PDB file of C-alpha atoms in Angstrom:
ATOM      1  CA  UNK J 138     -51.959 -96.440  24.720  1.00 56.00           C
ATOM      2  CA  UNK J 139     -51.252 -96.208  21.021  1.00 63.00           C
ATOM      3  CA  UNK J 140     -52.349 -93.045  19.292  1.00 86.00           C
ATOM      4  CA  UNK J 141     -53.963 -94.928  16.412  1.00 92.00           C
ATOM      5  CA  UNK J 142     -55.479 -98.389  16.746  1.00 93.00           C
ATOM      6  CA  UNK J 143     -56.478-100.781  14.007  1.00 94.00           C
ATOM      7  CA  UNK J 144     -57.511-104.407  14.026  1.00 89.00           C
ATOM      8  CA  UNK J 145     -54.602-106.258  12.419  1.00 86.00           C
ATOM      9  CA  UNK J 146     -56.892-108.779  10.717  1.00 86.00           C
ATOM     10  CA  UNK J 147     -56.738-110.512   8.408  1.00 94.00           C
ATOM     11  CA  UNK J 148     -60.162-109.453   7.261  1.00 96.00           C
ATOM     12  CA  UNK J 149     -61.451-111.859   4.651  1.00 97.00           C
ATOM     13  CA  UNK J 150     -64.332-110.933   2.364  1.00 97.00           C
ATOM     14  CA  UNK J 151     -65.653-112.559  -0.814  1.00 97.00           C
ATOM     15  CA  UNK J 152     -65.276-110.793  -4.127  1.00 98.00           C
ATOM     16  CA  UNK J 153     -68.086-108.290  -4.663  1.00 97.00           C
ATOM     17  CA  UNK J 154     -68.773-107.795  -0.959  1.00 98.00           C
ATOM     18  CA  UNK J 155     -68.283-104.647   1.122  1.00 98.00           C
ATOM     19  CA  UNK J 156     -65.103-104.531   3.177  1.00 97.00           C
ATOM     20  CA  UNK J 157     -65.259-102.389   6.320  1.00 97.00           C
ATOM     21  CA  UNK J 158     -62.031-101.237   7.943  1.00 97.00           C
ATOM     22  CA  UNK J 159     -62.001 -99.346  11.215  1.00 96.00           C
ATOM     23  CA  UNK J 160     -59.588 -97.127  13.070  1.00 95.00           C
ATOM     24  CA  UNK J 161     -59.730 -95.328  16.407  1.00 95.00           C
ATOM     25  CA  UNK J 162     -57.480 -92.541  17.585  1.00 93.00           C
ATOM     26  CA  UNK J 163     -56.693 -91.018  20.933  1.00 89.00           C
ATOM     27  CA  UNK J 164     -56.183 -87.297  20.380  1.00 78.00           C
ATOM     28  CA  UNK J 165     -59.247 -85.087  20.259  1.00 71.00           C
ATOM     29  CA  UNK J 166     -57.503 -82.236  18.432  1.00 77.00           C
ATOM     30  CA  UNK J 167     -56.647 -84.317  15.364  1.00 75.00           C
ATOM     31  CA  UNK J 168     -57.243 -82.337  12.214  1.00 79.00           C
ATOM     32  CA  UNK J 169     -56.893 -84.680   9.289  1.00 91.00           C
ATOM     33  CA  UNK J 170     -57.194 -88.369   8.599  1.00 94.00           C
ATOM     34  CA  UNK J 171     -55.872 -90.528   5.814  1.00 96.00           C
ATOM     35  CA  UNK J 172     -56.118 -94.051   4.516  1.00 97.00           C
ATOM     36  CA  UNK J 173     -53.161 -95.653   2.781  1.00 98.00           C
ATOM     37  CA  UNK J 174     -53.025 -98.948   0.925  1.00 98.00           C
ATOM     38  CA  UNK J 175     -49.844-100.994   1.017  1.00 96.00           C
ATOM     39  CA  UNK J 176     -49.290-104.019  -1.146  1.00 96.00           C
ATOM     40  CA  UNK J 177     -46.827-106.607   0.090  1.00 92.00           C
ATOM     41  CA  UNK J 178     -43.281-105.420  -0.514  1.00 89.00           C
ATOM     42  CA  UNK J 179     -44.413-101.997  -1.730  1.00 93.00           C
ATOM     43  CA  UNK J 180     -44.677 -98.568  -0.149  1.00 95.00           C
ATOM     44  CA  UNK J 181     -47.905 -97.030   1.197  1.00 97.00           C
ATOM     45  CA  UNK J 182     -50.130 -95.327  -1.348  1.00 97.00           C
ATOM     46  CA  UNK J 183     -52.626 -92.622  -0.389  1.00 96.00           C
ATOM     47  CA  UNK J 184     -56.184 -93.607  -1.289  1.00 96.00           C
ATOM     48  CA  UNK J 185     -58.437 -91.361   0.805  1.00 95.00           C
ATOM     49  CA  UNK J 186     -58.295 -88.307   3.000  1.00 95.00           C
ATOM     50  CA  UNK J 187     -61.041 -86.865   5.199  1.00 95.00           C
ATOM     51  CA  UNK J 188     -61.153 -83.790   7.389  1.00 91.00           C
ATOM     52  CA  UNK J 189     -64.793 -83.179   8.339  1.00 89.00           C
ATOM     53  CA  UNK J 190     -67.353 -85.315  10.117  1.00 90.00           C
ATOM     54  CA  UNK J 191     -69.441 -87.446   7.814  1.00 93.00           C
ATOM     55  CA  UNK J 192     -68.799 -89.452   4.682  1.00 95.00           C
ATOM     56  CA  UNK J 193     -66.525 -88.847   1.739  1.00 95.00           C
ATOM     57  CA  UNK J 194     -66.884 -90.985  -1.347  1.00 96.00           C
ATOM     58  CA  UNK J 195     -64.372 -91.641  -4.118  1.00 96.00           C
ATOM     59  CA  UNK J 196     -65.323 -94.358  -6.539  1.00 97.00           C
ATOM     60  CA  UNK J 197     -65.665 -97.637  -4.657  1.00 97.00           C
ATOM     61  CA  UNK J 198     -64.143 -96.129  -1.515  1.00 98.00           C
ATOM     62  CA  UNK J 199     -66.002 -94.270   1.236  1.00 97.00           C
ATOM     63  CA  UNK J 200     -64.270 -92.783   4.241  1.00 97.00           C
ATOM     64  CA  UNK J 201     -66.337 -92.040   7.333  1.00 97.00           C
ATOM     65  CA  UNK J 202     -65.262 -89.769  10.164  1.00 94.00           C
ATOM     66  CA  UNK J 203     -66.801 -89.330  13.599  1.00 93.00           C
ATOM     67  CA  UNK J 204     -64.697 -86.946  15.666  1.00 90.00           C
ATOM     68  CA  UNK J 205     -66.901 -87.165  18.757  1.00 89.00           C
ATOM     69  CA  UNK J 206     -66.361 -90.924  18.905  1.00 91.00           C
ATOM     70  CA  UNK J 207     -62.793 -90.633  17.618  1.00 92.00           C
ATOM     71  CA  UNK J 208     -63.053 -93.156  14.858  1.00 92.00           C
ATOM     72  CA  UNK J 209     -62.550 -93.202  11.147  1.00 96.00           C
ATOM     73  CA  UNK J 210     -63.517 -96.019   8.824  1.00 97.00           C
ATOM     74  CA  UNK J 211     -63.021 -97.058   5.233  1.00 98.00           C
ATOM     75  CA  UNK J 212     -65.625 -98.924   3.230  1.00 98.00           C
ATOM     76  CA  UNK J 213     -64.674-100.662   0.010  1.00 98.00           C
ATOM     77  CA  UNK J 214     -67.669-101.561  -2.121  1.00 98.00           C
ATOM     78  CA  UNK J 215     -67.624-104.339  -4.714  1.00 98.00           C
ATOM     79  CA  UNK J 216     -64.326-105.629  -3.309  1.00 98.00           C
ATOM     80  CA  UNK J 217     -61.916-107.064  -5.859  1.00 97.00           C
ATOM     81  CA  UNK J 218     -59.000-109.473  -5.394  1.00 97.00           C
ATOM     82  CA  UNK J 219     -56.758-106.549  -6.368  1.00 97.00           C
ATOM     83  CA  UNK J 220     -57.915-104.780  -3.196  1.00 98.00           C
ATOM     84  CA  UNK J 221     -56.074-107.412  -1.143  1.00 98.00           C
ATOM     85  CA  UNK J 222     -53.484-105.394   0.752  1.00 97.00           C
ATOM     86  CA  UNK J 223     -52.761-103.875   4.132  1.00 96.00           C
ATOM     87  CA  UNK J 224     -54.677-100.685   4.852  1.00 97.00           C
ATOM     88  CA  UNK J 225     -53.039 -98.118   7.087  1.00 97.00           C
ATOM     89  CA  UNK J 226     -54.939 -95.453   8.948  1.00 96.00           C
ATOM     90  CA  UNK J 227     -53.050 -92.215   9.577  1.00 95.00           C
ATOM     91  CA  UNK J 228     -53.951 -89.302  11.799  1.00 92.00           C
ATOM     92  CA  UNK J 229     -52.279 -85.918  11.678  1.00 88.00           C
ATOM     93  CA  UNK J 230     -51.923 -83.924  14.889  1.00 78.00           C
ATOM     94  CA  UNK J 231     -48.701 -81.984  14.587  1.00 77.00           C
ATOM     95  CA  UNK J 232     -47.110 -85.065  13.089  1.00 82.00           C
ATOM     96  CA  UNK J 233     -48.452 -88.158  11.430  1.00 89.00           C
ATOM     97  CA  UNK J 234     -49.351 -91.194  13.485  1.00 90.00           C
ATOM     98  CA  UNK J 235     -49.983 -94.496  11.733  1.00 93.00           C
ATOM     99  CA  UNK J 236     -51.919 -97.516  12.854  1.00 93.00           C
ATOM    100  CA  UNK J 237     -50.339-100.925  12.478  1.00 93.00           C
ATOM    101  CA  UNK J 238     -52.614-101.689   9.542  1.00 95.00           C
ATOM    102  CA  UNK J 239     -55.408-104.112   8.722  1.00 96.00           C
ATOM    103  CA  UNK J 240     -54.682-106.866   6.242  1.00 96.00           C
ATOM    104  CA  UNK J 241     -57.538-107.387   3.806  1.00 97.00           C
ATOM    105  CA  UNK J 242     -57.970-110.573   1.785  1.00 97.00           C
ATOM    106  CA  UNK J 243     -60.564-110.548  -0.969  1.00 97.00           C
ATOM    107  CA  UNK J 244     -61.344-114.081  -2.058  1.00 96.00           C
ATOM    108  CA  UNK J 245     -62.319-114.701  -5.702  1.00 94.00           C
TER     109      UNK J 245
ATOM    110  CA  UNK K1457     -44.743 -84.299 -11.354  1.00 72.00           C
ATOM    111  CA  UNK K1458     -42.152 -86.866 -10.437  1.00 82.00           C
ATOM    112  CA  UNK K1459     -42.816 -88.722  -7.221  1.00 94.00           C
ATOM    113  CA  UNK K1460     -40.608 -89.193  -4.198  1.00 97.00           C
ATOM    114  CA  UNK K1461     -37.344 -90.853  -5.195  1.00 97.00           C
ATOM    115  CA  UNK K1462     -35.314 -92.956  -2.813  1.00 98.00           C
ATOM    116  CA  UNK K1463     -31.907 -94.398  -3.478  1.00 97.00           C
ATOM    117  CA  UNK K1464     -30.643 -97.020  -3.330  1.00 97.00           C
ATOM    118  CA  UNK K1465     -33.522 -99.479  -3.500  1.00 97.00           C
ATOM    119  CA  UNK K1466     -31.616-102.281  -1.814  1.00 97.00           C
ATOM    120  CA  UNK K1467     -28.633-102.378   0.499  1.00 97.00           C
ATOM    121  CA  UNK K1468     -26.780-105.174   2.212  1.00 98.00           C
ATOM    122  CA  UNK K1469     -24.434-104.157   5.012  1.00 98.00           C
ATOM    123  CA  UNK K1470     -22.512-105.833   7.783  1.00 98.00           C
ATOM    124  CA  UNK K1471     -22.953-105.202  11.489  1.00 98.00           C
ATOM    125  CA  UNK K1472     -20.910-102.239  12.654  1.00 98.00           C
ATOM    126  CA  UNK K1473     -20.891-100.498   9.289  1.00 98.00           C
ATOM    127  CA  UNK K1474     -22.714 -97.289   8.558  1.00 98.00           C
ATOM    128  CA  UNK K1475     -25.132 -96.460   5.785  1.00 98.00           C
ATOM    129  CA  UNK K1476     -26.544 -93.345   4.124  1.00 98.00           C
ATOM    130  CA  UNK K1477     -29.919 -93.311   2.415  1.00 98.00           C
ATOM    131  CA  UNK K1478     -31.087 -90.580   0.098  1.00 98.00           C
ATOM    132  CA  UNK K1479     -34.506 -89.092  -0.620  1.00 98.00           C
ATOM    133  CA  UNK K1480     -35.597 -86.531  -3.206  1.00 98.00           C
ATOM    134  CA  UNK K1481     -39.067 -85.150  -2.456  1.00 97.00           C
ATOM    135  CA  UNK K1482     -41.775 -84.147  -4.867  1.00 96.00           C
ATOM    136  CA  UNK K1483     -40.898 -80.831  -6.446  1.00 95.00           C
ATOM    137  CA  UNK K1484     -42.117 -77.991  -4.242  1.00 92.00           C
ATOM    138  CA  UNK K1485     -42.407 -80.096  -1.104  1.00 94.00           C
ATOM    139  CA  UNK K1486     -40.324 -78.749   1.747  1.00 93.00           C
ATOM    140  CA  UNK K1487     -41.131 -81.420   4.325  1.00 94.00           C
ATOM    141  CA  UNK K1488     -39.412 -84.799   4.317  1.00 96.00           C
ATOM    142  CA  UNK K1489     -40.174 -87.501   6.871  1.00 96.00           C
ATOM    143  CA  UNK K1490     -38.438 -90.815   7.411  1.00 98.00           C
ATOM    144  CA  UNK K1491     -40.035 -94.022   8.662  1.00 97.00           C
ATOM    145  CA  UNK K1492     -38.752 -97.470   9.503  1.00 97.00           C
ATOM    146  CA  UNK K1493     -41.037-100.373   8.721  1.00 95.00           C
ATOM    147  CA  UNK K1494     -40.566-103.877  10.040  1.00 92.00           C
ATOM    148  CA  UNK K1495     -43.082-106.743  10.045  1.00 84.00           C
ATOM    149  CA  UNK K1496     -43.440-106.722  13.807  1.00 75.00           C
ATOM    150  CA  UNK K1497     -43.418-102.979  14.493  1.00 79.00           C
ATOM    151  CA  UNK K1498     -45.244-101.430  11.594  1.00 85.00           C
ATOM    152  CA  UNK K1499     -44.369 -97.882  10.549  1.00 92.00           C
ATOM    153  CA  UNK K1500     -42.125 -96.200  13.078  1.00 93.00           C
ATOM    154  CA  UNK K1501     -41.473 -92.468  12.764  1.00 93.00           C
ATOM    155  CA  UNK K1502     -37.819 -91.484  12.675  1.00 96.00           C
ATOM    156  CA  UNK K1503     -37.790 -87.746  12.029  1.00 94.00           C
ATOM    157  CA  UNK K1504     -39.163 -84.932   9.923  1.00 95.00           C
ATOM    158  CA  UNK K1505     -37.261 -82.118   8.297  1.00 95.00           C
ATOM    159  CA  UNK K1506     -38.779 -78.898   7.054  1.00 93.00           C
ATOM    160  CA  UNK K1507     -36.730 -76.223   5.326  1.00 92.00           C
ATOM    161  CA  UNK K1508     -33.466 -77.797   6.537  1.00 95.00           C
ATOM    162  CA  UNK K1509     -34.576 -77.919  10.183  1.00 95.00           C
ATOM    163  CA  UNK K1510     -35.519 -81.009  12.133  1.00 95.00           C
ATOM    164  CA  UNK K1511     -39.121 -80.449  13.074  1.00 91.00           C
ATOM    165  CA  UNK K1512     -40.020 -83.687  14.853  1.00 90.00           C
ATOM    166  CA  UNK K1513     -38.090 -86.671  16.076  1.00 93.00           C
ATOM    167  CA  UNK K1514     -39.164 -90.187  16.965  1.00 93.00           C
ATOM    168  CA  UNK K1515     -37.821 -92.489  19.649  1.00 93.00           C
ATOM    169  CA  UNK K1516     -34.765 -93.888  17.938  1.00 96.00           C
ATOM    170  CA  UNK K1517     -31.205 -93.973  19.270  1.00 97.00           C
ATOM    171  CA  UNK K1518     -28.669 -91.370  18.262  1.00 96.00           C
ATOM    172  CA  UNK K1519     -27.204 -93.785  15.706  1.00 98.00           C
ATOM    173  CA  UNK K1520     -30.010 -92.642  13.456  1.00 98.00           C
ATOM    174  CA  UNK K1521     -29.527 -89.158  12.110  1.00 97.00           C
ATOM    175  CA  UNK K1522     -30.650 -87.117   9.177  1.00 97.00           C
ATOM    176  CA  UNK K1523     -30.308 -83.857   7.403  1.00 97.00           C
ATOM    177  CA  UNK K1524     -31.982 -81.837   4.725  1.00 98.00           C
ATOM    178  CA  UNK K1525     -30.372 -79.714   2.092  1.00 97.00           C
ATOM    179  CA  UNK K1526     -31.439 -76.369   0.665  1.00 96.00           C
ATOM    180  CA  UNK K1527     -33.021 -78.111  -2.330  1.00 95.00           C
ATOM    181  CA  UNK K1528     -35.173 -80.165   0.138  1.00 95.00           C
ATOM    182  CA  UNK K1529     -33.354 -83.401  -0.633  1.00 97.00           C
ATOM    183  CA  UNK K1530     -32.754 -85.386   2.516  1.00 98.00           C
ATOM    184  CA  UNK K1531     -30.338 -88.007   3.717  1.00 98.00           C
ATOM    185  CA  UNK K1532     -30.606 -90.427   6.586  1.00 98.00           C
ATOM    186  CA  UNK K1533     -27.576 -92.008   8.191  1.00 98.00           C
ATOM    187  CA  UNK K1534     -27.374 -95.027  10.433  1.00 98.00           C
ATOM    188  CA  UNK K1535     -24.073 -95.675  12.141  1.00 96.00           C
ATOM    189  CA  UNK K1536     -22.819 -98.835  13.837  1.00 97.00           C
ATOM    190  CA  UNK K1537     -25.430-100.999  12.203  1.00 98.00           C
ATOM    191  CA  UNK K1538     -27.154-103.714  14.191  1.00 98.00           C
ATOM    192  CA  UNK K1539     -29.033-106.759  12.946  1.00 97.00           C
ATOM    193  CA  UNK K1540     -32.257-105.179  14.203  1.00 95.00           C
ATOM    194  CA  UNK K1541     -31.821-102.273  11.808  1.00 97.00           C
ATOM    195  CA  UNK K1542     -32.817-104.542   8.940  1.00 97.00           C
ATOM    196  CA  UNK K1543     -36.001-102.960   7.655  1.00 97.00           C
ATOM    197  CA  UNK K1544     -37.708-101.052   4.884  1.00 97.00           C
ATOM    198  CA  UNK K1545     -36.863 -97.370   5.228  1.00 98.00           C
ATOM    199  CA  UNK K1546     -39.471 -95.084   3.770  1.00 98.00           C
ATOM    200  CA  UNK K1547     -39.212 -91.441   2.951  1.00 98.00           C
ATOM    201  CA  UNK K1548     -42.326 -89.313   2.570  1.00 97.00           C
ATOM    202  CA  UNK K1549     -42.707 -85.742   1.420  1.00 96.00           C
ATOM    203  CA  UNK K1550     -45.423 -83.183   1.986  1.00 93.00           C
ATOM    204  CA  UNK K1551     -46.006 -79.563   1.096  1.00 88.00           C
ATOM    205  CA  UNK K1552     -47.186 -79.003   4.686  1.00 77.00           C
ATOM    206  CA  UNK K1553     -49.297 -76.093   3.532  1.00 75.00           C
ATOM    207  CA  UNK K1554     -51.989 -77.108   6.000  1.00 76.00           C
ATOM    208  CA  UNK K1555     -52.964 -79.934   8.309  1.00 72.00           C
ATOM    209  CA  UNK K1556     -54.765 -81.431   5.335  1.00 81.00           C
ATOM    210  CA  UNK K1557     -51.560 -82.007   3.390  1.00 89.00           C
ATOM    211  CA  UNK K1558     -50.965 -85.747   3.032  1.00 93.00           C
ATOM    212  CA  UNK K1559     -47.708 -87.638   2.986  1.00 95.00           C
ATOM    213  CA  UNK K1560     -46.488 -89.079  -0.292  1.00 96.00           C
ATOM    214  CA  UNK K1561     -44.164 -92.048   0.052  1.00 98.00           C
ATOM    215  CA  UNK K1562     -41.197 -93.120  -2.009  1.00 97.00           C
ATOM    216  CA  UNK K1563     -40.568 -96.732  -2.976  1.00 96.00           C
ATOM    217  CA  UNK K1564     -38.327 -97.255   0.010  1.00 97.00           C
ATOM    218  CA  UNK K1565     -34.860 -98.604   0.638  1.00 97.00           C
ATOM    219  CA  UNK K1566     -34.692-102.166   1.879  1.00 97.00           C
ATOM    220  CA  UNK K1567     -31.727-102.515   4.206  1.00 97.00           C
ATOM    221  CA  UNK K1568     -30.422-105.910   5.207  1.00 97.00           C
ATOM    222  CA  UNK K1569     -27.801-106.099   7.952  1.00 98.00           C
ATOM    223  CA  UNK K1570     -25.852-109.344   8.186  1.00 97.00           C
TER     224      UNK K1570
END
């Protein structure tokens, strides 16, 4: 079983819609959770971090964490074509574990 | 602050050769991690160095090795290159002050083995 699981997608949403990306993890002692965005041919870029249960908002991005259910999600409001990328979920328990990423396509 | 710097950006090598990749972390960061990224396998963890000591190691053969210097700069070496080593190699640094410290990635080195 992989430590971090993500749906590979692609997830297609129209411009202006809400994109919802999900991630589940296997270790109950995980302390911190991160979302990275990776454009094709580029390196991952940190966009959100979350450590406590609940929601954390930053601009159009909201990260949601539920430790009891072992999932973390990322909501992107008012999706733009420039949001089209692969989104990587990362979980830190002693070392970082990355999901395989969800490819998001935002259609104009 | 300058970001994580990786050199070179691109490399083309022949099977059987060896290669050394370099990474300079963000100033003040003592942890450097290396990842291999291929289209089929995603991000695969190679190893992490902290204050010149290997702290964690992934499941890669011994042909992959690394080291970290006293100034936190790190190098990764791959010997006896194979075609399957063609990948984007990413270096990431962290201050590792707490579990909440994120990784910050460099632009990567794209290695092509022919």
